[in-house]
Amino acid sequence: MLNVVIFGAPGSGKGTQSELIIRKYELKHISTGEILRTEIKKRSELGLLADEYISKGQLVPDEVIIGMLETILNESKDVKGFIFDGFPRTLTQGEALDRMLREKDTSVAVVLNLSVEGKELVQRLLKRGEILGRSDDNPETIWSRLDVYHNQTEPLKEYYKKQGKLVTIKGDTVEDVFEKITDMLNRIL
Ligand code: AP5
Ligand code: MG
């Protein structure tokens, strides 16, 4: 199995690159943000709970997210691997992912850290807010998301660096970033 974590700040391109990666490598895309947004649209119990956090740019509690992931992993049979997009976001989630994959006799192969400047992130998210109207793409919530990323999610970089799995990818265009990612994944495969 090839298990890839795509890591980076809000707006760094995790979703965009994941779409390209799954087409080329036939991995299963797990975006916790997308799953939660679908639940919000359905107005399910999980959706209503998640909406309270997402609209403020705060993280949904670890136990909720980890439980959700556990269900998805157990339901996914015969897959070539996963791309985890927007998960893990805390050290607790990182440790839980390692445990869940260990139980399946597999592990995280690589963590692709998409590095983009803060100013560029804000511009991308504001632009998307105008076009798609995602509820958390407004100035106030964007600041909160970036702050949460810095304080709660960035420490995971050290966690993966210690495991020798962190690869930082910098690039301007979508194509440029994807080329660097494929170079990296082809080397692993
Ligand atoms: P989530 O959905 O994961 O959002 P995010 O991390 O804030 O990131 P985005 O989806 O906004 O950005 P992205 O990195 O995917 O970039 P994209 O490709 O879209 O999470 C949302 C919320 O859900 C969280 O705040 C939290 O509340 C909750 N949540 C989710 N997971 C959780 C977890 N594990 N634990 C707890 N809570 C959780 O690109 C952004 C834009 O830029 C697009 O318009 C794109 O077209 C453009 N773009 C992409 N690449 C480029 C490029 N190279 N050049 C120019 N433009 C580009
Ligand atoms: Mg995304």
Short mmCIF file of C-alpha atoms and ligand atoms in Angstrom, two decimals:
data_model
loop_
_atom_site.label_atom_id
_atom_site.label_comp_id
_atom_site.label_asym_id
_atom_site.label_seq_id
_atom_site.Cartn_x
_atom_site.Cartn_y
_atom_site.Cartn_z
CA MET A 1 0.00 0.00 0.00
CA LEU A 2 1.05 3.56 -0.67
CA ASN A 3 -0.17 5.90 2.05
CA VAL A 4 0.51 9.57 1.49
CA VAL A 5 -0.23 12.48 3.80
CA ILE A 6 -0.66 15.78 2.00
CA PHE A 7 0.18 18.49 4.47
CA GLY A 8 0.05 22.27 4.42
CA ALA A 9 -1.70 25.45 5.47
CA PRO A 10 -5.24 26.35 4.37
CA GLY A 11 -5.04 27.23 0.67
CA SER A 12 -1.69 25.53 0.10
CA GLY A 13 -3.18 23.28 -2.60
CA LYS A 14 -3.83 20.01 -0.73
CA GLY A 15 -7.16 19.39 -2.46
CA THR A 16 -5.95 20.47 -5.89
CA GLN A 17 -2.88 18.21 -5.80
CA SER A 18 -4.82 15.28 -4.26
CA GLU A 19 -7.17 15.26 -7.26
CA LEU A 20 -4.18 14.96 -9.61
CA ILE A 21 -2.45 12.32 -7.46
CA ILE A 22 -5.48 10.01 -7.20
CA ARG A 23 -5.91 10.02 -10.98
CA LYS A 24 -2.32 9.03 -11.60
CA TYR A 25 -1.75 6.60 -8.72
CA GLU A 26 -5.30 5.28 -8.11
CA LEU A 27 -5.24 6.05 -4.42
CA LYS A 28 -8.33 6.65 -2.27
CA HIS A 29 -8.70 10.32 -1.41
CA ILE A 30 -9.74 11.03 2.18
CA SER A 31 -10.36 14.74 2.73
CA THR A 32 -11.75 15.25 6.22
CA GLY A 33 -12.82 18.81 5.27
CA GLU A 34 -14.81 17.55 2.24
CA ILE A 35 -16.46 14.81 4.30
CA LEU A 36 -17.50 17.32 6.95
CA ARG A 37 -18.84 19.78 4.35
CA THR A 38 -20.98 16.97 2.87
CA GLU A 39 -22.33 16.20 6.34
CA ILE A 40 -23.14 19.90 6.85
CA LYS A 41 -25.14 19.92 3.59
CA LYS A 42 -27.04 16.83 4.77
CA ARG A 43 -27.65 18.55 8.12
CA SER A 44 -26.69 15.31 9.88
CA GLU A 45 -25.81 15.28 13.57
CA LEU A 46 -22.11 15.20 12.69
CA GLY A 47 -22.62 18.04 10.20
CA LEU A 48 -24.39 20.27 12.70
CA LEU A 49 -21.63 19.72 15.23
CA ALA A 50 -18.84 20.28 12.67
CA ASP A 51 -20.45 23.47 11.35
CA GLU A 52 -20.01 25.16 14.73
CA TYR A 53 -16.25 24.68 14.54
CA ILE A 54 -15.69 25.10 10.79
CA SER A 55 -17.53 28.42 10.58
CA LYS A 56 -15.20 29.80 13.27
CA GLY A 57 -12.07 28.31 11.71
CA GLN A 58 -11.53 26.04 14.71
CA LEU A 59 -10.67 22.34 14.62
CA VAL A 60 -13.41 19.76 15.10
CA PRO A 61 -12.55 17.74 18.27
CA ASP A 62 -9.98 14.96 17.82
CA GLU A 63 -12.21 12.14 19.05
CA VAL A 64 -14.88 13.01 16.46
CA ILE A 65 -12.39 13.12 13.59
CA ILE A 66 -10.50 10.00 14.66
CA GLY A 67 -13.75 8.03 15.00
CA MET A 68 -14.75 9.17 11.52
CA LEU A 69 -11.42 8.08 10.06
CA GLU A 70 -11.56 4.72 11.79
CA THR A 71 -14.93 4.01 10.15
CA ILE A 72 -13.68 5.00 6.68
CA LEU A 73 -10.50 2.93 6.97
CA ASN A 74 -12.44 -0.14 8.11
CA GLU A 75 -14.90 0.22 5.22
CA SER A 76 -12.16 0.60 2.60
CA LYS A 77 -11.22 -2.78 1.23
CA ASP A 78 -8.91 -3.59 -1.68
CA VAL A 79 -7.43 -0.15 -2.10
CA LYS A 80 -3.93 0.55 -3.40
CA GLY A 81 -3.42 3.16 -0.73
CA PHE A 82 -4.75 6.39 0.71
CA ILE A 83 -4.08 10.05 0.35
CA PHE A 84 -4.88 11.81 3.60
CA ASP A 85 -5.82 15.45 2.93
CA GLY A 86 -6.38 17.68 5.95
CA PHE A 87 -5.72 14.83 8.35
CA PRO A 88 -3.84 14.55 10.67
CA ARG A 89 -4.06 18.09 12.03
CA THR A 90 -2.92 17.55 15.62
CA LEU A 91 -0.29 15.35 17.27
CA THR A 92 -3.08 13.23 18.75
CA GLN A 93 -4.47 12.64 15.25
CA GLY A 94 -0.98 11.83 13.94
CA GLU A 95 -0.47 9.19 16.62
CA ALA A 96 -3.95 7.78 15.98
CA LEU A 97 -3.23 7.49 12.24
CA ASP A 98 -0.01 5.60 12.92
CA ARG A 99 -1.90 3.22 15.21
CA MET A 100 -4.77 2.67 12.75
CA LEU A 101 -2.38 1.94 9.87
CA ARG A 102 -0.24 -0.32 12.04
CA GLU A 103 -3.36 -2.39 12.74
CA LYS A 104 -3.60 -2.87 8.97
CA ASP A 105 0.11 -3.79 8.75
CA THR A 106 0.91 -0.65 6.86
CA SER A 107 2.21 2.86 7.55
CA VAL A 108 2.57 6.40 6.22
CA ALA A 109 5.10 6.31 3.37
CA VAL A 110 5.62 10.03 2.93
CA VAL A 111 4.32 13.41 4.09
CA LEU A 112 4.22 15.97 1.29
CA ASN A 113 4.49 19.37 2.93
CA LEU A 114 3.21 22.06 0.54
CA SER A 115 5.05 25.26 1.38
CA VAL A 116 3.37 28.51 0.30
CA GLU A 117 3.85 32.07 1.58
CA GLY A 118 1.22 33.52 3.91
CA LYS A 119 0.28 36.40 1.63
CA GLU A 120 -0.34 34.04 -1.29
CA LEU A 121 -2.50 31.76 0.91
CA VAL A 122 -4.75 34.64 1.94
CA GLN A 123 -5.10 35.82 -1.67
CA ARG A 124 -6.06 32.33 -2.89
CA LEU A 125 -8.66 31.83 -0.17
CA LEU A 126 -10.23 35.27 -0.58
CA LYS A 127 -10.48 34.67 -4.32
CA ARG A 128 -12.08 31.26 -3.82
CA GLY A 129 -14.46 32.80 -1.27
CA GLU A 130 -15.70 35.18 -3.97
CA ILE A 131 -16.14 32.42 -6.55
CA LEU A 132 -17.36 29.39 -4.57
CA GLY A 133 -18.60 31.02 -1.37
CA ARG A 134 -17.16 28.41 1.02
CA SER A 135 -18.41 29.49 4.46
CA ASP A 136 -14.90 29.62 5.97
CA ASP A 137 -13.30 31.65 3.14
CA ASN A 138 -13.93 35.09 4.67
CA PRO A 139 -11.20 37.36 6.11
CA GLU A 140 -11.94 36.76 9.79
CA THR A 141 -12.19 32.96 9.53
CA ILE A 142 -9.13 32.78 7.25
CA TRP A 143 -7.02 34.45 9.97
CA SER A 144 -8.33 32.04 12.54
CA ARG A 145 -7.59 29.03 10.28
CA LEU A 146 -4.03 30.22 9.69
CA ASP A 147 -3.53 30.77 13.41
CA VAL A 148 -4.88 27.30 14.26
CA TYR A 149 -2.64 25.80 11.57
CA HIS A 150 0.41 27.49 13.04
CA ASN A 151 -0.34 26.56 16.67
CA GLN A 152 -1.93 23.13 16.44
CA THR A 153 -0.98 21.58 13.10
CA GLU A 154 2.53 22.78 12.28
CA PRO A 155 4.06 20.89 15.27
CA LEU A 156 3.30 17.71 13.30
CA LYS A 157 6.10 18.66 10.91
CA GLU A 158 8.62 17.89 13.66
CA TYR A 159 6.82 14.59 14.39
CA TYR A 160 7.22 13.45 10.77
CA LYS A 161 10.68 14.94 10.36
CA LYS A 162 11.88 12.74 13.24
CA GLN A 163 10.45 9.74 11.38
CA GLY A 164 12.33 10.84 8.23
CA LYS A 165 9.08 11.16 6.28
CA LEU A 166 8.67 14.90 5.74
CA VAL A 167 9.33 16.19 2.22
CA THR A 168 8.83 19.91 1.61
CA ILE A 169 7.56 20.91 -1.81
CA LYS A 170 7.67 24.46 -3.12
CA GLY A 171 6.36 25.53 -6.46
CA ASP A 172 4.49 28.26 -8.21
CA THR A 173 2.02 26.74 -10.63
CA VAL A 174 -0.23 23.72 -10.02
CA GLU A 175 1.68 21.84 -12.75
CA ASP A 176 5.05 22.72 -11.27
CA VAL A 177 4.04 21.40 -7.83
CA PHE A 178 2.53 18.23 -9.30
CA GLU A 179 5.70 17.49 -11.25
CA LYS A 180 7.74 17.65 -8.04
CA ILE A 181 5.22 15.40 -6.29
CA THR A 182 5.31 12.77 -9.05
CA ASP A 183 9.12 12.79 -9.03
CA MET A 184 8.97 12.09 -5.30
CA LEU A 185 6.28 9.39 -5.47
CA ASN A 186 7.93 7.62 -8.42
CA ARG A 187 11.11 7.39 -6.39
CA ILE A 188 9.22 5.77 -3.49
CA LEU A 189 7.43 3.32 -5.78
P1 AP5 B 1 -10.15 21.67 5.00
O1 AP5 B 1 -11.25 21.44 4.09
O2 AP5 B 1 -9.11 20.66 5.15
O3 AP5 B 1 -9.56 23.10 4.63
P2 AP5 B 1 -8.10 23.77 4.79
O4 AP5 B 1 -7.06 22.94 5.41
O5 AP5 B 1 -8.39 25.07 5.43
O6 AP5 B 1 -7.60 23.90 3.36
P3 AP5 B 1 -8.34 24.26 2.03
O7 AP5 B 1 -9.21 23.13 1.63
O8 AP5 B 1 -8.95 25.61 2.13
O9 AP5 B 1 -7.09 24.42 1.08
P4 AP5 B 1 -6.25 23.31 0.30
O10 AP5 B 1 -4.91 23.19 0.91
O11 AP5 B 1 -7.03 22.07 0.06
O12 AP5 B 1 -6.04 24.10 -1.06
P5 AP5 B 1 -6.88 24.01 -2.42
O13 AP5 B 1 -6.34 22.94 -3.28
O14 AP5 B 1 -8.32 24.03 -2.12
O15 AP5 B 1 -10.74 21.95 6.48
C1 AP5 B 1 -11.80 22.84 6.68
C2 AP5 B 1 -12.20 22.84 8.14
O16 AP5 B 1 -12.72 21.56 8.49
C3 AP5 B 1 -11.09 23.08 9.17
O17 AP5 B 1 -10.87 24.46 9.39
C4 AP5 B 1 -11.65 22.39 10.41
O18 AP5 B 1 -12.62 23.17 11.03
C5 AP5 B 1 -12.35 21.17 9.82
N1 AP5 B 1 -11.44 20.00 9.73
C6 AP5 B 1 -11.04 19.39 8.59
N2 AP5 B 1 -10.18 18.38 8.86
C7 AP5 B 1 -10.05 18.35 10.21
C8 AP5 B 1 -9.27 17.56 11.10
N3 AP5 B 1 -8.46 16.57 10.65
N4 AP5 B 1 -9.37 17.83 12.43
C9 AP5 B 1 -10.17 18.81 12.89
N5 AP5 B 1 -10.91 19.61 12.11
C10 AP5 B 1 -10.85 19.39 10.77
O19 AP5 B 1 -6.44 25.41 -3.07
C11 AP5 B 1 -6.91 26.62 -2.54
C12 AP5 B 1 -7.18 27.58 -3.71
O20 AP5 B 1 -5.97 27.91 -4.36
C13 AP5 B 1 -8.09 26.99 -4.80
O21 AP5 B 1 -8.92 27.99 -5.28
C14 AP5 B 1 -7.09 26.51 -5.87
O22 AP5 B 1 -7.67 26.53 -7.15
C15 AP5 B 1 -5.96 27.51 -5.72
N6 AP5 B 1 -4.64 26.92 -5.99
C16 AP5 B 1 -4.18 25.69 -5.64
N7 AP5 B 1 -2.91 25.53 -6.02
C17 AP5 B 1 -2.52 26.70 -6.62
C18 AP5 B 1 -1.31 27.14 -7.23
N8 AP5 B 1 -0.20 26.37 -7.28
N9 AP5 B 1 -1.27 28.39 -7.73
C19 AP5 B 1 -2.37 29.21 -7.66
N10 AP5 B 1 -3.56 28.84 -7.13
C20 AP5 B 1 -3.63 27.59 -6.59
MG MG B 2 -8.89 21.31 0.78
#
